[in-house]
Structures are given as C-alpha cells and as structure tokens.
Amino acid sequence: MSQQQLRHDWQREEIEALFALPMNDLLFQAHSLHRQHFNPNEIQVSRLLSIKTGACPEDCKYCPQSARYDTGLAQERLLELEKVLTEARSAKAAGATRFCMGAAWRNPKQRDMPYLTQIVKEVKALGLETCMTLGMLNQQQAQELAEAGLDYYNHNLDTSPEFYGDIISTRTYQDRLDTLEYVRAAGMKVCSGGIVGMGETVTDRAGLLQQLANMPKHPDSVPINMLVKVAGTPLAEQPELDPLEFVRTIAVARLLMPLSRVRLSAGREKMTDELQAMCFFAGANSIFYGCKLLTTTNPEENDDMSLFRRLGVKPEQGQVALLEDEGAELSAAAKHAQALADKASAHFYDAGAL
C-alpha cells in the first residue's frame, strides 16, 4: 500500500461502525492489517525530555504545566545544551532511536530559535532521530527547524472538533491544524494524536481519528494518550475510561492509518501488562521509554524490557540497554521468539480473504 492508496475521505459514520464491531472482529482486522506493513514483534522506542517546564499560559484542562492551575509543579527555565545532550546520550544508550524534546510554551519566541536549532543539530549528530513539541509554530519557525534537520514535530489535536472547546479555550482547533500544515510544508514528519478518557464520547474519539486520517498525508506518528489525572487540574476527578475502549481506539487508529506508527503514549504507568499487550496486538508499535514523560511518570525501563521479553517482542533495530546479564538474556529470548515466529508465519493465513 502506497501513500496514494491510503484513504483520506473517512466519514464519521464509517469510523463509528468500526468502533461498534465485536471486539474479536475489530482486533482481527486491525492486527491483520498491522502485519501487512510492520513486523508485529518490533516496537519503536522513543525518549521524551522536557527542555522547558511549567508556566504555560494555555488553559488545557488536562495539563499540569498550565500556569492557571495549582499542581505543585515548579517552573523551570530552558535546559542548558549540555544537559540536553547528556539526556540524549543516555536515551541512545538505553535503546531509544528517537529523542523527543518538549517545551511548555504557547509558541516559541523568535529569540529562542537559534538555541532550538542548535539543539536539533547536536542531538542529530549523536545518531538519533529528533522530535520537538514547542506549541504553535509559524511558517518561518517551521522552516528554520526543518533546515536544522528536525525529523518530527509533535502537535496533538487532543480530541474531536466538537469536544475541543470543553477542554481548551486559549487556542483554536484551526490553530493546531495550521501548525501541522506548516510542518508538512517545511518537509518535516508530523507526529499528531490525542487524549482519551477526558469525558469525550465514542463519537468524539471517532471524530479525532477522522481528523487525523483525513489529513492530506497521514501523520507519521500517532500518539494515543490515556488521560493522566493530575491533582489541581480540572480533570483530576474525571471517571476512569473503560480500558477496552482504549484498546478499540488503538485498533481503529491502525485501521484508518495503516502506515503510521501508533504510539502507546501517556498513561502506561497505570496500564496492566495485559492491557498493553492487547494494545500491541491491536496495532500499537511505538512507546515512550523511560521513567518520566514531560512531567508525568512512565513505567521504569526494566519493566518495559521485562514485558517485551515476556511477549517475545523487541525494540526496533534490536538496540536495548539493560544490565549486561539482562541484555544477554533478552537477546537470546528475542532470537528464540523470532525463530518461533518465522516458523509460525508459514502457517499464518488471512481468514478474511477466504
């Protein structure tokens, strides 16, 4: 399947019908499509670092970095270059192939651009893919980051256009779409997804995925976040989302965007191993690796590697850093799992084609 063959005309009713499928049918369709385009036993691994924390002027109701909410988060200035590079080296040693950097801004100031472009160049020199999330960009800023070599730019849509106003009032949906257009036009890869569990309906989840899938080009990475409820934010007491609804969202994202990396993103710390395994089966094939995202916690690295080992999956490109003895164990386990998978693949067939 080429980019030209992908659909960009999904109707809301079609997507809602996918959400309504019996779970077994939905998972079978999503997993079968996933196998056509990706190794189902490899997970792309990224590391996320906050390079500027807190005091954001936006009012996103889920965000502990908003200056409007008292979440106990201390404001921090931009990290010094060497501190960023130290974290990047650590990420590479731990098996990450992509290094993502976030700053709590509405939009970067022009005075910050020389420093940001320098960071991009120096992190790329370490042999890592680079990604940034800095808020809204104008055309000039997108071009500057692209010329510096930035590979990905993250700017999430968060939710459906209809529910968006219930979550954010300080920037419009069109503002977000405009930034993504500038990123595409500059030649960078788009990383864009959303958050589920904020009180939205199934129709809203369908609406979010419709917006992503009907872009001129599907996002290269689609992070699907489970709301992390932080004390002090307006969504701190939001009722829990049924975990199976989260799995459905992953599966439908895979069906709509077959060539995109679907990232199992925020909220993993509270997910059971079984839930994460279902998400991987449904088509998630990327994670953030490390014990902290921007300001919220994430599973410990060795917890992830233990789960990978139990599932017989491995980080993309096979790079992983554990203690030496764990690394040897993982390597042997991965080879054994791959041998079994190769043997089994000869007997795998697509029942949907019968």
Coordinates of C-alpha atoms in Angstrom, one line a residue:
M1 CA 0.0 0.0 0.0
S2 CA 1.4 3.4 -1.0
Q3 CA 0.6 6.8 0.4
Q4 CA -1.5 7.4 -2.7
Q5 CA -3.7 4.4 -1.9
L6 CA -4.5 5.4 1.6
R7 CA -7.9 6.8 2.3
H8 CA -8.4 10.4 3.3
D9 CA -12.2 10.6 3.0
W10 CA -13.4 8.7 6.0
Q11 CA -16.9 9.5 7.1
R12 CA -17.8 9.7 10.8
E13 CA -20.4 7.0 10.5
E14 CA -17.9 4.6 9.0
I15 CA -15.5 5.1 11.9
E16 CA -18.2 4.7 14.5
A17 CA -19.2 1.5 12.8
L18 CA -15.6 0.2 13.3
F19 CA -15.8 1.2 17.0
A20 CA -19.0 -0.8 17.3
L21 CA -17.6 -4.1 15.9
P22 CA -17.4 -7.1 18.2
M23 CA -14.0 -6.9 19.9
N24 CA -12.7 -10.1 18.3
D25 CA -13.6 -8.9 14.8
L26 CA -12.1 -5.5 15.4
L27 CA -8.8 -6.9 16.8
F28 CA -8.5 -9.4 14.0
Q29 CA -8.9 -6.8 11.3
A30 CA -6.5 -4.4 13.0
H31 CA -3.9 -7.0 13.7
S32 CA -4.1 -8.5 10.2
L33 CA -3.6 -5.1 8.6
H34 CA -0.7 -4.3 11.0
R35 CA 1.1 -7.5 10.0
Q36 CA 1.0 -6.4 6.3
H37 CA 3.0 -3.3 6.9
F38 CA 5.1 -3.8 10.1
N39 CA 6.9 -6.5 12.0
P40 CA 4.3 -7.3 14.7
N41 CA 7.1 -8.2 17.1
E42 CA 9.0 -5.0 17.0
I43 CA 8.3 -1.8 18.9
Q44 CA 9.8 1.6 18.0
V45 CA 11.2 3.2 21.2
S46 CA 11.4 7.0 21.9
R47 CA 12.6 9.0 24.8
L48 CA 10.9 12.3 25.8
L49 CA 12.5 15.1 27.7
S50 CA 11.1 18.4 29.0
I51 CA 13.5 21.1 28.0
K52 CA 11.4 23.9 29.5
T53 CA 8.8 23.0 32.2
G54 CA 5.8 24.9 33.6
A55 CA 4.2 28.3 33.4
C56 CA 2.4 27.7 30.1
P57 CA -0.3 30.4 29.5
E58 CA -2.7 27.9 27.9
D59 CA -5.7 26.5 29.8
C60 CA -5.7 22.9 28.6
K61 CA -7.7 21.2 31.4
Y62 CA -5.6 18.1 31.4
C63 CA -2.2 19.8 31.7
P64 CA -0.2 20.2 34.9
Q65 CA 2.1 22.7 33.2
S66 CA -0.6 25.3 32.8
A67 CA 0.1 28.4 34.9
R68 CA -3.7 28.6 35.5
Y69 CA -3.7 25.5 37.8
D70 CA -2.0 24.9 41.1
T71 CA -0.4 21.5 40.6
G72 CA 2.7 22.0 42.6
L73 CA 4.9 21.9 39.5
A74 CA 7.9 24.2 39.7
Q75 CA 8.7 26.4 36.8
E76 CA 12.0 25.7 35.1
R77 CA 14.0 27.6 32.5
L78 CA 15.2 26.2 29.3
L79 CA 17.7 23.4 29.9
E80 CA 21.3 24.1 29.1
L81 CA 22.6 22.4 25.9
E82 CA 25.0 20.0 27.6
K83 CA 22.2 18.8 30.0
V84 CA 20.0 18.0 26.9
L85 CA 22.9 16.2 25.2
T86 CA 23.6 14.2 28.4
E87 CA 20.0 13.0 28.4
A88 CA 20.1 12.3 24.7
R89 CA 23.3 10.1 25.1
S90 CA 21.6 8.3 27.9
A91 CA 18.5 7.7 25.7
K92 CA 20.6 6.3 22.9
A93 CA 22.4 4.0 25.3
A94 CA 19.1 2.8 26.6
G95 CA 17.9 1.8 23.2
A96 CA 15.9 4.8 22.1
T97 CA 16.0 5.6 18.4
R98 CA 14.2 8.9 18.6
F99 CA 14.7 11.7 21.1
C100 CA 11.7 14.0 21.7
M101 CA 12.0 17.4 23.4
G102 CA 9.1 19.4 24.7
A103 CA 8.8 22.9 25.9
A104 CA 5.8 24.4 27.8
W105 CA 5.0 27.3 25.5
R106 CA 2.0 28.6 23.7
N107 CA 4.6 29.2 20.9
P108 CA 8.4 29.6 20.8
K109 CA 9.7 33.2 20.7
Q110 CA 11.9 34.1 17.8
R111 CA 14.8 34.8 20.2
D112 CA 14.7 31.1 21.2
M113 CA 15.0 29.8 17.7
P114 CA 18.9 29.8 17.4
Y115 CA 19.2 27.8 20.6
L116 CA 16.5 25.3 19.5
T117 CA 18.0 24.8 16.1
Q118 CA 21.4 24.2 17.7
I119 CA 19.9 21.5 20.0
V120 CA 18.4 19.8 16.9
K121 CA 21.8 19.7 15.1
E122 CA 23.7 18.4 18.1
V123 CA 21.2 15.7 19.0
K124 CA 21.1 14.5 15.4
A125 CA 24.9 14.4 15.4
L126 CA 24.6 11.7 18.1
G127 CA 22.8 9.5 15.6
L128 CA 19.3 9.9 16.9
E129 CA 16.1 10.9 15.2
T130 CA 14.8 14.2 16.6
C131 CA 11.4 15.4 17.5
M132 CA 10.2 18.6 19.2
T133 CA 6.9 19.8 20.6
L134 CA 7.0 23.5 21.3
G135 CA 3.4 24.7 20.8
M136 CA 2.2 26.6 17.8
L137 CA 4.7 27.4 15.0
N138 CA 4.5 30.0 12.3
Q139 CA 5.8 29.3 8.8
Q140 CA 9.2 30.8 9.3
Q141 CA 9.8 28.8 12.5
A142 CA 8.8 25.5 10.9
Q143 CA 11.2 26.2 8.1
E144 CA 14.0 27.0 10.5
L145 CA 13.5 23.8 12.4
A146 CA 13.4 21.8 9.2
E147 CA 16.6 23.4 7.9
A148 CA 18.3 22.5 11.1
G149 CA 17.3 18.8 10.4
L150 CA 14.4 18.3 12.8
D151 CA 12.8 15.0 11.8
Y152 CA 9.4 15.1 13.5
Y153 CA 7.3 17.8 15.0
N154 CA 4.6 16.9 17.5
H155 CA 1.4 18.9 17.8
N156 CA -1.6 16.9 19.1
L157 CA -5.2 17.7 18.1
D158 CA -6.2 16.3 21.5
T159 CA -9.9 15.5 20.7
S160 CA -12.7 16.0 18.2
P161 CA -13.5 19.5 16.9
E162 CA -16.9 19.3 18.7
F163 CA -15.5 18.4 22.1
Y164 CA -12.4 20.6 21.9
G165 CA -14.0 23.7 23.3
D166 CA -14.8 21.8 26.5
I167 CA -11.1 21.2 27.1
I168 CA -9.2 24.3 25.7
S169 CA -10.2 27.9 25.1
T170 CA -6.9 29.6 24.6
R171 CA -6.1 28.3 21.1
T172 CA -8.5 27.1 18.4
Y173 CA -8.7 23.8 16.6
Q174 CA -7.7 25.6 13.4
D175 CA -4.6 27.0 15.1
R176 CA -3.5 23.4 15.6
L177 CA -4.3 22.4 12.0
D178 CA -2.4 25.4 10.7
T179 CA 0.7 24.4 12.7
L180 CA 0.6 20.9 11.2
E181 CA 0.2 22.3 7.7
Y182 CA 3.4 24.5 8.2
V183 CA 5.2 21.4 9.5
R184 CA 4.2 19.4 6.4
A185 CA 5.0 22.2 4.0
A186 CA 8.5 22.5 5.6
G187 CA 9.2 18.8 4.9
M188 CA 9.2 17.6 8.5
K189 CA 7.3 14.5 9.6
V190 CA 4.1 15.0 11.5
C191 CA 3.5 13.5 14.9
S192 CA -0.1 14.1 16.0
G193 CA -2.6 12.3 18.1
G194 CA -4.9 12.9 21.0
I195 CA -6.0 12.0 24.5
V196 CA -8.8 9.7 25.5
G197 CA -10.6 9.5 28.9
M198 CA -11.3 13.2 29.2
G199 CA -15.1 12.7 29.3
E200 CA -15.5 12.5 25.5
T201 CA -17.9 10.2 23.7
V202 CA -17.2 7.4 21.3
T203 CA -18.3 9.9 18.6
D204 CA -15.6 12.3 19.8
R205 CA -13.0 9.6 19.6
A206 CA -14.2 8.8 16.1
G207 CA -14.0 12.5 15.3
L208 CA -10.4 12.8 16.5
L209 CA -9.3 9.8 14.3
Q210 CA -11.3 11.2 11.4
Q211 CA -9.4 14.5 11.6
L212 CA -6.1 12.7 11.7
A213 CA -6.9 10.1 8.9
N214 CA -8.3 12.7 6.6
M215 CA -5.2 15.0 6.6
P216 CA -3.5 15.4 3.2
K217 CA -0.9 12.9 4.5
H218 CA -1.5 10.7 7.5
P219 CA 0.7 11.6 10.5
D220 CA 3.9 9.5 10.5
S221 CA 3.4 9.0 14.3
V222 CA 0.0 9.0 16.1
P223 CA 0.4 9.1 19.9
I224 CA -2.8 7.8 21.7
N225 CA -2.7 9.1 25.3
M226 CA -4.8 7.9 28.2
L227 CA -5.6 10.9 30.4
V228 CA -3.2 11.1 33.4
K229 CA -5.3 12.7 36.1
V230 CA -3.2 15.3 38.0
A231 CA -4.4 16.9 41.2
G232 CA -5.1 20.6 40.7
T233 CA -6.2 20.3 37.1
P234 CA -9.9 20.5 36.2
L235 CA -9.9 16.8 35.0
A236 CA -8.3 15.4 38.2
E237 CA -11.6 13.7 39.2
Q238 CA -12.6 12.5 35.8
P239 CA -14.1 9.0 35.9
E240 CA -11.9 6.2 34.5
L241 CA -12.3 5.2 30.9
D242 CA -13.1 1.5 30.3
P243 CA -9.7 0.1 29.3
L244 CA -11.3 -1.9 26.4
E245 CA -12.5 1.4 24.9
F246 CA -8.8 2.5 24.8
V247 CA -7.9 -0.7 23.0
R248 CA -10.7 0.0 20.5
T249 CA -9.2 3.4 19.9
I250 CA -5.8 1.9 19.1
A251 CA -7.3 -0.7 16.8
V252 CA -9.4 1.9 14.8
A253 CA -6.4 4.2 14.5
R254 CA -4.5 1.3 13.0
L255 CA -7.3 0.5 10.5
L256 CA -7.6 4.2 9.4
M257 CA -3.8 4.9 9.2
P258 CA -2.1 1.6 8.2
L259 CA 1.4 3.0 7.6
S260 CA 1.6 5.3 10.7
R261 CA 3.4 4.5 13.9
V262 CA 0.7 4.3 16.5
R263 CA 2.3 5.2 19.8
L264 CA 1.0 3.8 23.2
S265 CA 1.8 7.0 25.0
A266 CA 0.9 8.7 28.3
G267 CA -0.9 6.7 30.9
R268 CA 1.0 3.5 30.5
E269 CA 2.2 3.5 34.1
K270 CA -1.3 2.6 35.3
M271 CA -1.9 0.1 32.5
T272 CA -1.7 -3.6 33.3
D273 CA 0.7 -5.7 31.2
E274 CA -2.3 -7.5 29.8
L275 CA -3.8 -4.2 28.6
Q276 CA -0.6 -3.1 27.0
A277 CA -0.3 -6.5 25.3
M278 CA -3.8 -6.0 23.8
C279 CA -2.8 -2.6 22.5
F280 CA 0.3 -4.0 20.8
F281 CA -1.8 -6.7 19.2
A282 CA -4.3 -4.1 18.1
G283 CA -1.6 -2.2 16.2
A284 CA 0.3 0.0 18.7
N285 CA 4.0 -0.3 17.7
S286 CA 5.7 2.6 19.4
I287 CA 6.3 3.7 23.1
F288 CA 8.0 6.3 25.1
Y289 CA 10.7 4.6 27.1
G290 CA 12.0 5.8 30.5
C291 CA 10.6 6.6 33.9
K292 CA 9.2 10.1 33.1
L293 CA 7.5 11.8 30.3
L294 CA 7.3 15.6 30.3
T295 CA 6.0 15.9 33.9
T296 CA 4.2 12.7 34.5
T297 CA 5.5 9.2 35.4
N298 CA 6.0 6.3 33.0
P299 CA 7.0 2.7 33.5
E300 CA 10.6 2.0 34.5
E301 CA 12.8 1.0 31.6
N302 CA 13.4 -2.5 33.0
D303 CA 9.7 -3.0 33.5
D304 CA 9.2 -2.4 29.8
M305 CA 12.0 -4.8 28.9
S306 CA 10.6 -7.4 31.1
L307 CA 7.2 -7.1 29.4
F308 CA 8.9 -7.1 26.0
R309 CA 10.7 -10.3 27.0
R310 CA 7.5 -12.0 28.1
L311 CA 5.7 -11.0 24.9
G312 CA 8.6 -12.1 22.7
V313 CA 8.9 -8.6 21.1
K314 CA 11.9 -6.4 20.8
P315 CA 12.8 -2.8 20.3
E316 CA 13.1 -1.7 16.7
Q317 CA 16.6 -2.2 15.4
G318 CA 17.3 -4.5 18.3
Q319 CA 19.0 -1.9 20.4
V320 CA 18.4 -2.1 24.1
A321 CA 20.4 -1.3 27.2
L322 CA 19.9 -3.3 30.4
L323 CA 22.3 -4.7 32.9
E324 CA 24.8 -6.8 30.9
D325 CA 23.3 -10.1 32.0
E326 CA 19.7 -8.9 31.3
G327 CA 20.8 -7.8 27.9
A328 CA 22.2 -11.2 27.0
E329 CA 19.1 -12.8 28.3
L330 CA 16.9 -10.5 26.2
S331 CA 19.0 -11.2 23.1
A332 CA 18.6 -14.9 23.4
A333 CA 14.9 -14.6 24.2
A334 CA 14.4 -12.4 21.1
K335 CA 16.2 -14.8 18.8
H336 CA 14.2 -17.7 20.1
A337 CA 10.9 -15.7 19.7
Q338 CA 11.9 -14.7 16.2
A339 CA 12.6 -18.3 15.3
L340 CA 9.2 -19.4 16.5
A341 CA 7.6 -16.5 14.7
D342 CA 9.3 -17.4 11.4
K343 CA 8.2 -21.0 11.8
A344 CA 4.7 -20.0 12.6
S345 CA 4.4 -17.5 9.8
A346 CA 4.4 -20.3 7.2
H347 CA 1.1 -21.4 8.7
F348 CA -0.4 -17.9 9.1
Y349 CA -3.3 -17.1 6.8
D350 CA -5.8 -14.3 6.5
A351 CA -9.2 -15.8 7.2
G352 CA -10.8 -12.6 5.9
A353 CA -9.6 -13.5 2.4
L354 CA -11.4 -16.8 2.4

